[in-house]
Coordinates of C-alpha atoms in Angstrom, one line a residue:
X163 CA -82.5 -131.8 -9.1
X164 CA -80.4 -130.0 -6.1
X165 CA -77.9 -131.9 -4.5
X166 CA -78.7 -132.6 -0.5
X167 CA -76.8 -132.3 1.6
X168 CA -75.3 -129.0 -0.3
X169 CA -72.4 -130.1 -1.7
X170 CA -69.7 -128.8 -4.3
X171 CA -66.8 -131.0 -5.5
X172 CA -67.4 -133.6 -2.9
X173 CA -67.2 -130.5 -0.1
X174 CA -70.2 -129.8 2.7
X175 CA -72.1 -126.5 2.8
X176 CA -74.3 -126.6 5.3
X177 CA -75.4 -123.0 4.4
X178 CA -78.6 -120.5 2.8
X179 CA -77.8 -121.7 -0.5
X180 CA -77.8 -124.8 -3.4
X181 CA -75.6 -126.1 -5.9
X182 CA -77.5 -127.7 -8.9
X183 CA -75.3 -130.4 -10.9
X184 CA -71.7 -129.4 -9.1
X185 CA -71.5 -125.9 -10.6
X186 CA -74.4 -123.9 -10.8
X187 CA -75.3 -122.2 -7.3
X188 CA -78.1 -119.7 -6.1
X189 CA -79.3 -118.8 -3.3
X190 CA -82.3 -120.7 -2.1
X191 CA -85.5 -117.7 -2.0
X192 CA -86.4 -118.0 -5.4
X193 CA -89.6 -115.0 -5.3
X194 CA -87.3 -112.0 -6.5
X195 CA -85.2 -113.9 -9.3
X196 CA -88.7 -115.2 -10.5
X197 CA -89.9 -111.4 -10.5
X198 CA -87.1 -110.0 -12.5
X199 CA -87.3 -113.0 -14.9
X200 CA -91.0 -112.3 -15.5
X201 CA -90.8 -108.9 -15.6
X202 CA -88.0 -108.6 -18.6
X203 CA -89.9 -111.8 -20.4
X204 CA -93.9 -110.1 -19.8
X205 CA -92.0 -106.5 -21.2
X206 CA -90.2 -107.5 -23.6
X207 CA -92.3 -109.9 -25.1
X208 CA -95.1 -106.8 -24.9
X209 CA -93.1 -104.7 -26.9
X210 CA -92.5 -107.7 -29.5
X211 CA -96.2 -108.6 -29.7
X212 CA -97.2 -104.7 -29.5
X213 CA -94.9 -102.7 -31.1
X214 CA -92.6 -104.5 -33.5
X215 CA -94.9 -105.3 -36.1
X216 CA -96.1 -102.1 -37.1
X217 CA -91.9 -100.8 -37.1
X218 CA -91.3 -104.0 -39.5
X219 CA -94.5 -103.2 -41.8
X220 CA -92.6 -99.4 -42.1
X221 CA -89.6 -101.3 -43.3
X222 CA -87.7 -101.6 -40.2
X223 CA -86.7 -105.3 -40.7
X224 CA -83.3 -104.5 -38.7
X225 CA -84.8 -103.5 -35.3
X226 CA -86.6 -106.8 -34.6
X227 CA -83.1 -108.4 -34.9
X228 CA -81.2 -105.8 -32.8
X229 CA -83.7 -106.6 -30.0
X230 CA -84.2 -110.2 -30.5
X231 CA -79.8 -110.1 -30.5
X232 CA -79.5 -108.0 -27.2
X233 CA -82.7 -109.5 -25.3
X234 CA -80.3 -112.8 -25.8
X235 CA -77.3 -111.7 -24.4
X236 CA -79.3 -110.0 -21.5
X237 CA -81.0 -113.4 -20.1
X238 CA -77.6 -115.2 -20.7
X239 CA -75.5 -113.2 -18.7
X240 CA -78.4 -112.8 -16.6
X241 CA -79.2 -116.3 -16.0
X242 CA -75.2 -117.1 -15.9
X243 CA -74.7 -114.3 -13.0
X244 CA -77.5 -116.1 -10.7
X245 CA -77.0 -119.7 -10.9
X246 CA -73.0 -119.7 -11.7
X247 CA -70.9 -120.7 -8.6
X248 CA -69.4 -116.9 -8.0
X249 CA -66.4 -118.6 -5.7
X250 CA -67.6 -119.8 -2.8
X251 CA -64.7 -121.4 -0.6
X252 CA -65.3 -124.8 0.3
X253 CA -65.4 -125.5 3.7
X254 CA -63.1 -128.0 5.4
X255 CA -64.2 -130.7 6.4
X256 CA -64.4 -132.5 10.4
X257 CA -60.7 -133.8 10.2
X258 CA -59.2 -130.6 8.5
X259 CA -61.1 -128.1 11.1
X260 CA -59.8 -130.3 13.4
X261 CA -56.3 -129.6 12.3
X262 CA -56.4 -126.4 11.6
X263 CA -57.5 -125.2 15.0
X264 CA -55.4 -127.4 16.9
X265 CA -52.3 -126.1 14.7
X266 CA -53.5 -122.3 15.7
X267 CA -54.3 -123.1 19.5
X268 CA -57.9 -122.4 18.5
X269 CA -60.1 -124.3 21.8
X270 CA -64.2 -124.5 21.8
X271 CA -65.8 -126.0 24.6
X272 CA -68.9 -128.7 24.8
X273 CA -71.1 -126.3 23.7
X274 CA -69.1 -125.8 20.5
X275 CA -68.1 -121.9 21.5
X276 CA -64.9 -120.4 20.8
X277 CA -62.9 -119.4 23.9
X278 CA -61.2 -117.2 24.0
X279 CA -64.7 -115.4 22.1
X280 CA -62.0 -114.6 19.4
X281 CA -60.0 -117.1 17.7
X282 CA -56.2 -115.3 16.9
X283 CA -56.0 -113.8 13.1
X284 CA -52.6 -115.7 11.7
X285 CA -50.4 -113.5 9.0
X286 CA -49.8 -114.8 5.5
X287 CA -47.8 -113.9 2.8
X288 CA -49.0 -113.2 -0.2
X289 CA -46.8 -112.7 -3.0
X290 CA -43.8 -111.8 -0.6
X291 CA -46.4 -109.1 1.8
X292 CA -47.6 -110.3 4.8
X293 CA -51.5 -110.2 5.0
X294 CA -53.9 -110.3 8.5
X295 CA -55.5 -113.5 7.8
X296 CA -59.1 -113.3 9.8
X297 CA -60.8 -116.6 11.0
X298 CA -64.2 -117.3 10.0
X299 CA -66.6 -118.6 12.9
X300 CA -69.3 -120.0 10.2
X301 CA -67.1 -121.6 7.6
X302 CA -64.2 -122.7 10.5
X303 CA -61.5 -121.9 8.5
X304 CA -58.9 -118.8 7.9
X305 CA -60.3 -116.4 5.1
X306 CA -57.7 -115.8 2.5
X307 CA -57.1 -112.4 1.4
X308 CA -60.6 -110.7 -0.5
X309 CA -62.3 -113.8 0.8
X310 CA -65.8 -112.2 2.5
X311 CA -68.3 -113.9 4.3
X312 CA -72.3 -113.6 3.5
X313 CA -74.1 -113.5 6.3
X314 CA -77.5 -114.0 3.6
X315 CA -75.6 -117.3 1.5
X316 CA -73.6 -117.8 4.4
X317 CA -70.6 -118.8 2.9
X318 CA -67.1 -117.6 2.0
X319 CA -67.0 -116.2 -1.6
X320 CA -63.7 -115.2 -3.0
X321 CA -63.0 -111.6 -4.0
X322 CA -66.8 -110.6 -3.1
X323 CA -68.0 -107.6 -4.3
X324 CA -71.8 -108.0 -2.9
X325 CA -74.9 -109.9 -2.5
X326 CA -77.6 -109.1 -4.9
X327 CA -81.1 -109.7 -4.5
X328 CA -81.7 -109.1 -8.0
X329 CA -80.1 -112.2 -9.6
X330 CA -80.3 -114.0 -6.3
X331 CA -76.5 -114.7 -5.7
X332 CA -73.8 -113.1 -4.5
X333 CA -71.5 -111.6 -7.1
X334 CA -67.9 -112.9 -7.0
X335 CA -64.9 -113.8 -8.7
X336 CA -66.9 -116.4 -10.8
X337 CA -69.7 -114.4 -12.3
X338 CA -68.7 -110.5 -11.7
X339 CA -68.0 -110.4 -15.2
X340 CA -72.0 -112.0 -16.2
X341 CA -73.0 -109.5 -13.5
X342 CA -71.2 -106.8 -15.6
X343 CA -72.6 -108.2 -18.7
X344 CA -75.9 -108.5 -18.1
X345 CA -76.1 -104.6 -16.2
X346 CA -74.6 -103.4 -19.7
X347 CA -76.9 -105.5 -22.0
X348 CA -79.6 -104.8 -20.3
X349 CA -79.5 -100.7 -20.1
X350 CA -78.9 -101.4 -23.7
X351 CA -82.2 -103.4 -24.1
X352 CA -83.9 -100.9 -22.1
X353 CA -82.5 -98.0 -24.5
X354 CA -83.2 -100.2 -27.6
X355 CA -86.8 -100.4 -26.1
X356 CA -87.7 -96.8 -25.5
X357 CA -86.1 -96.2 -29.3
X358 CA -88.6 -99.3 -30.4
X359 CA -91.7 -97.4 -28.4
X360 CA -91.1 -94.0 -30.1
X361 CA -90.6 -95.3 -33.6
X362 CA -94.4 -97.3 -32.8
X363 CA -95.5 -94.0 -31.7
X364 CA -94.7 -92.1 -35.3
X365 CA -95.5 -94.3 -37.2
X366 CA -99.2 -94.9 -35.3
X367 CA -99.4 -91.3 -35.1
X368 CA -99.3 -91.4 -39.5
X369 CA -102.1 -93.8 -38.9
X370 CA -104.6 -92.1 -36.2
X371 CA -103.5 -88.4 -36.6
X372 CA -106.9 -87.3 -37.6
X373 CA -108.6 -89.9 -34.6
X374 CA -106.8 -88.4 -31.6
X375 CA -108.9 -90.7 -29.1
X376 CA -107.6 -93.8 -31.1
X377 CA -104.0 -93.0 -31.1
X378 CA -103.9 -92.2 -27.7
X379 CA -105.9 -95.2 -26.9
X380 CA -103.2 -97.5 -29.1
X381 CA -100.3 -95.4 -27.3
X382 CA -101.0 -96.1 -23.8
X383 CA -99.6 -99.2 -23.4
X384 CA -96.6 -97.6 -25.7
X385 CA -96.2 -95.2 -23.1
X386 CA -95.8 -97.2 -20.1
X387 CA -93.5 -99.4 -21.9
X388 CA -91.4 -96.4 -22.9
X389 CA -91.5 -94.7 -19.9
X390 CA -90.3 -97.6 -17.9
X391 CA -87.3 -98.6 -20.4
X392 CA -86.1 -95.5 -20.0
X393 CA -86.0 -95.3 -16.5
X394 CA -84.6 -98.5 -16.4
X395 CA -82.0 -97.5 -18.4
X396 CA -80.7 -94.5 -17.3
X397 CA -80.6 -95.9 -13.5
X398 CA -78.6 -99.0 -14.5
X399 CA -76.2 -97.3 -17.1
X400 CA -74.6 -95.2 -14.6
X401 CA -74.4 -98.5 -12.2
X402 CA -72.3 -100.0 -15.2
X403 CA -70.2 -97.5 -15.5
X404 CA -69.6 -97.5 -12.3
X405 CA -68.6 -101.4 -12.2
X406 CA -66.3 -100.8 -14.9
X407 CA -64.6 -98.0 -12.7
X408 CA -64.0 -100.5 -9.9
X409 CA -63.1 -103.3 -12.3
X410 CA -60.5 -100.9 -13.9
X411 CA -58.8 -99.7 -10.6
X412 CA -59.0 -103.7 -9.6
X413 CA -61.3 -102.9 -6.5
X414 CA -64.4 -104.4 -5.6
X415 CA -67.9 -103.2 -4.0
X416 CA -67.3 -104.1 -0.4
X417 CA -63.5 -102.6 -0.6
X418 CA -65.2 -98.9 -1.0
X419 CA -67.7 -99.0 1.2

């Protein structure tokens, strides 16, 4: 059950999102990661249900295990990437704001604002450079260097490369590398897929080729399921690709934009 107040490691986020048992954290609108769950389970277990028994009668015992292997990984890393912690900062708590901002002449007044409106960035150094240290309004502490705040989790997550709807988390230093994983497993599935739909297709088409109206009628469902693997695929391919460009050159998402 989620923890209330939201708490990690005995810290206080009074924030958009929940942690479940002291690690596992997500963002608290559940309607889009319910869609994309639904969507990959509903089409993939279509295809199994649909297509895969008439590629295994052909003697394709292989594929179903190819499929069954990669639609694995894909809901790990998927599941992994939206309910891992992906770094969120822990904010101080009353006594530790308290000394922090009286340390950095940082005044509010009854009403809680800052004056003056801009609390003073501080520099650090980190590893011998100095580095502009920014103070964060929402979490009240200074961010450390690749520390961004989301405005949608509204928290501080460390090295944060972007908030995705898609897996209902933001994508940090914790789970980039599910986020990666599932991107790459899922194209995959998605190319397995349209491979798995054309194979169905010949081999129905050695069935019905003398009942056009039949094999049409047995394809249509074939086709749609094809048509959107394929898509799927070739849109998030490129997207992993480019992830592993940014992960190679030690950038992230918000750093390029």
């Amino acid at each position: 059950m989620p923890i209330n107040p939201y708490m990690r490691r005995g810290r206080i986020y009074p924030s958009n999102s929940v942690s479940y048992f002291l690690t596992c954290w997500t963002y608290k609108s559940w309607s889009t990661l319910i869609g994309v769950l639904a969507s990959i389970i509903v089409l993939a277990g279509f295809h199994i249900g649909w297509d895969i028994p008439i590629i295994v009668r052909n003697g394709l015992i292989f594929y179903p295990i190819l499929f069954g292997v990669v639609f694995f990984y894909t809901m790990t890393n998927y599941l992994f990437a939206a309910f891992h912690d992906p770094g969120v900062i822990p904010r101080p708590n009353a006594d530790e704001t308290l000394h922090t901002e009286k340390e950095n002449n940082i005044q509010t007044d009854l009403a809680g604002n800052y004056f003056p409106s801009r609390p003073p960035s501080k520099t650090i150094l980190v590893r011998n450079n100095p580095h502009t240290s920014p103070y964060c309004y929402t979490c009240r502490t200074y961010r450390s260097p690749r520390v961004v705040h989301c405005s949608v989790c509204n928290v501080c997550v460390e090295n944060f490369d972007h908030h995705c709807p898609w897996i209902n988390n933001c994508v940090g230093l914790l789970n980039y590398r599910y986020f990666s994983n599932f991107v790459l497993f899922c194209s995959i599935l998605c190319f397995v897929g349209f491979v798995g739909c054309v194979l169905a297709a010949f081999y129905r088409w050695d069935i019905y080729k003398y009942q056009g109206g039949l094999f049409f009628a047995y394809n249509i469902p074939n086709f749609l399921t094809g048509l959107i693997a394929i898509l799927f695929g070739f849109t998030l391919f490129p997207f992993w690709y480019y992830h592993c460009g940014l992960a190679m050159n030690g950038v992230t998402t918000k750093e390029t934009v």
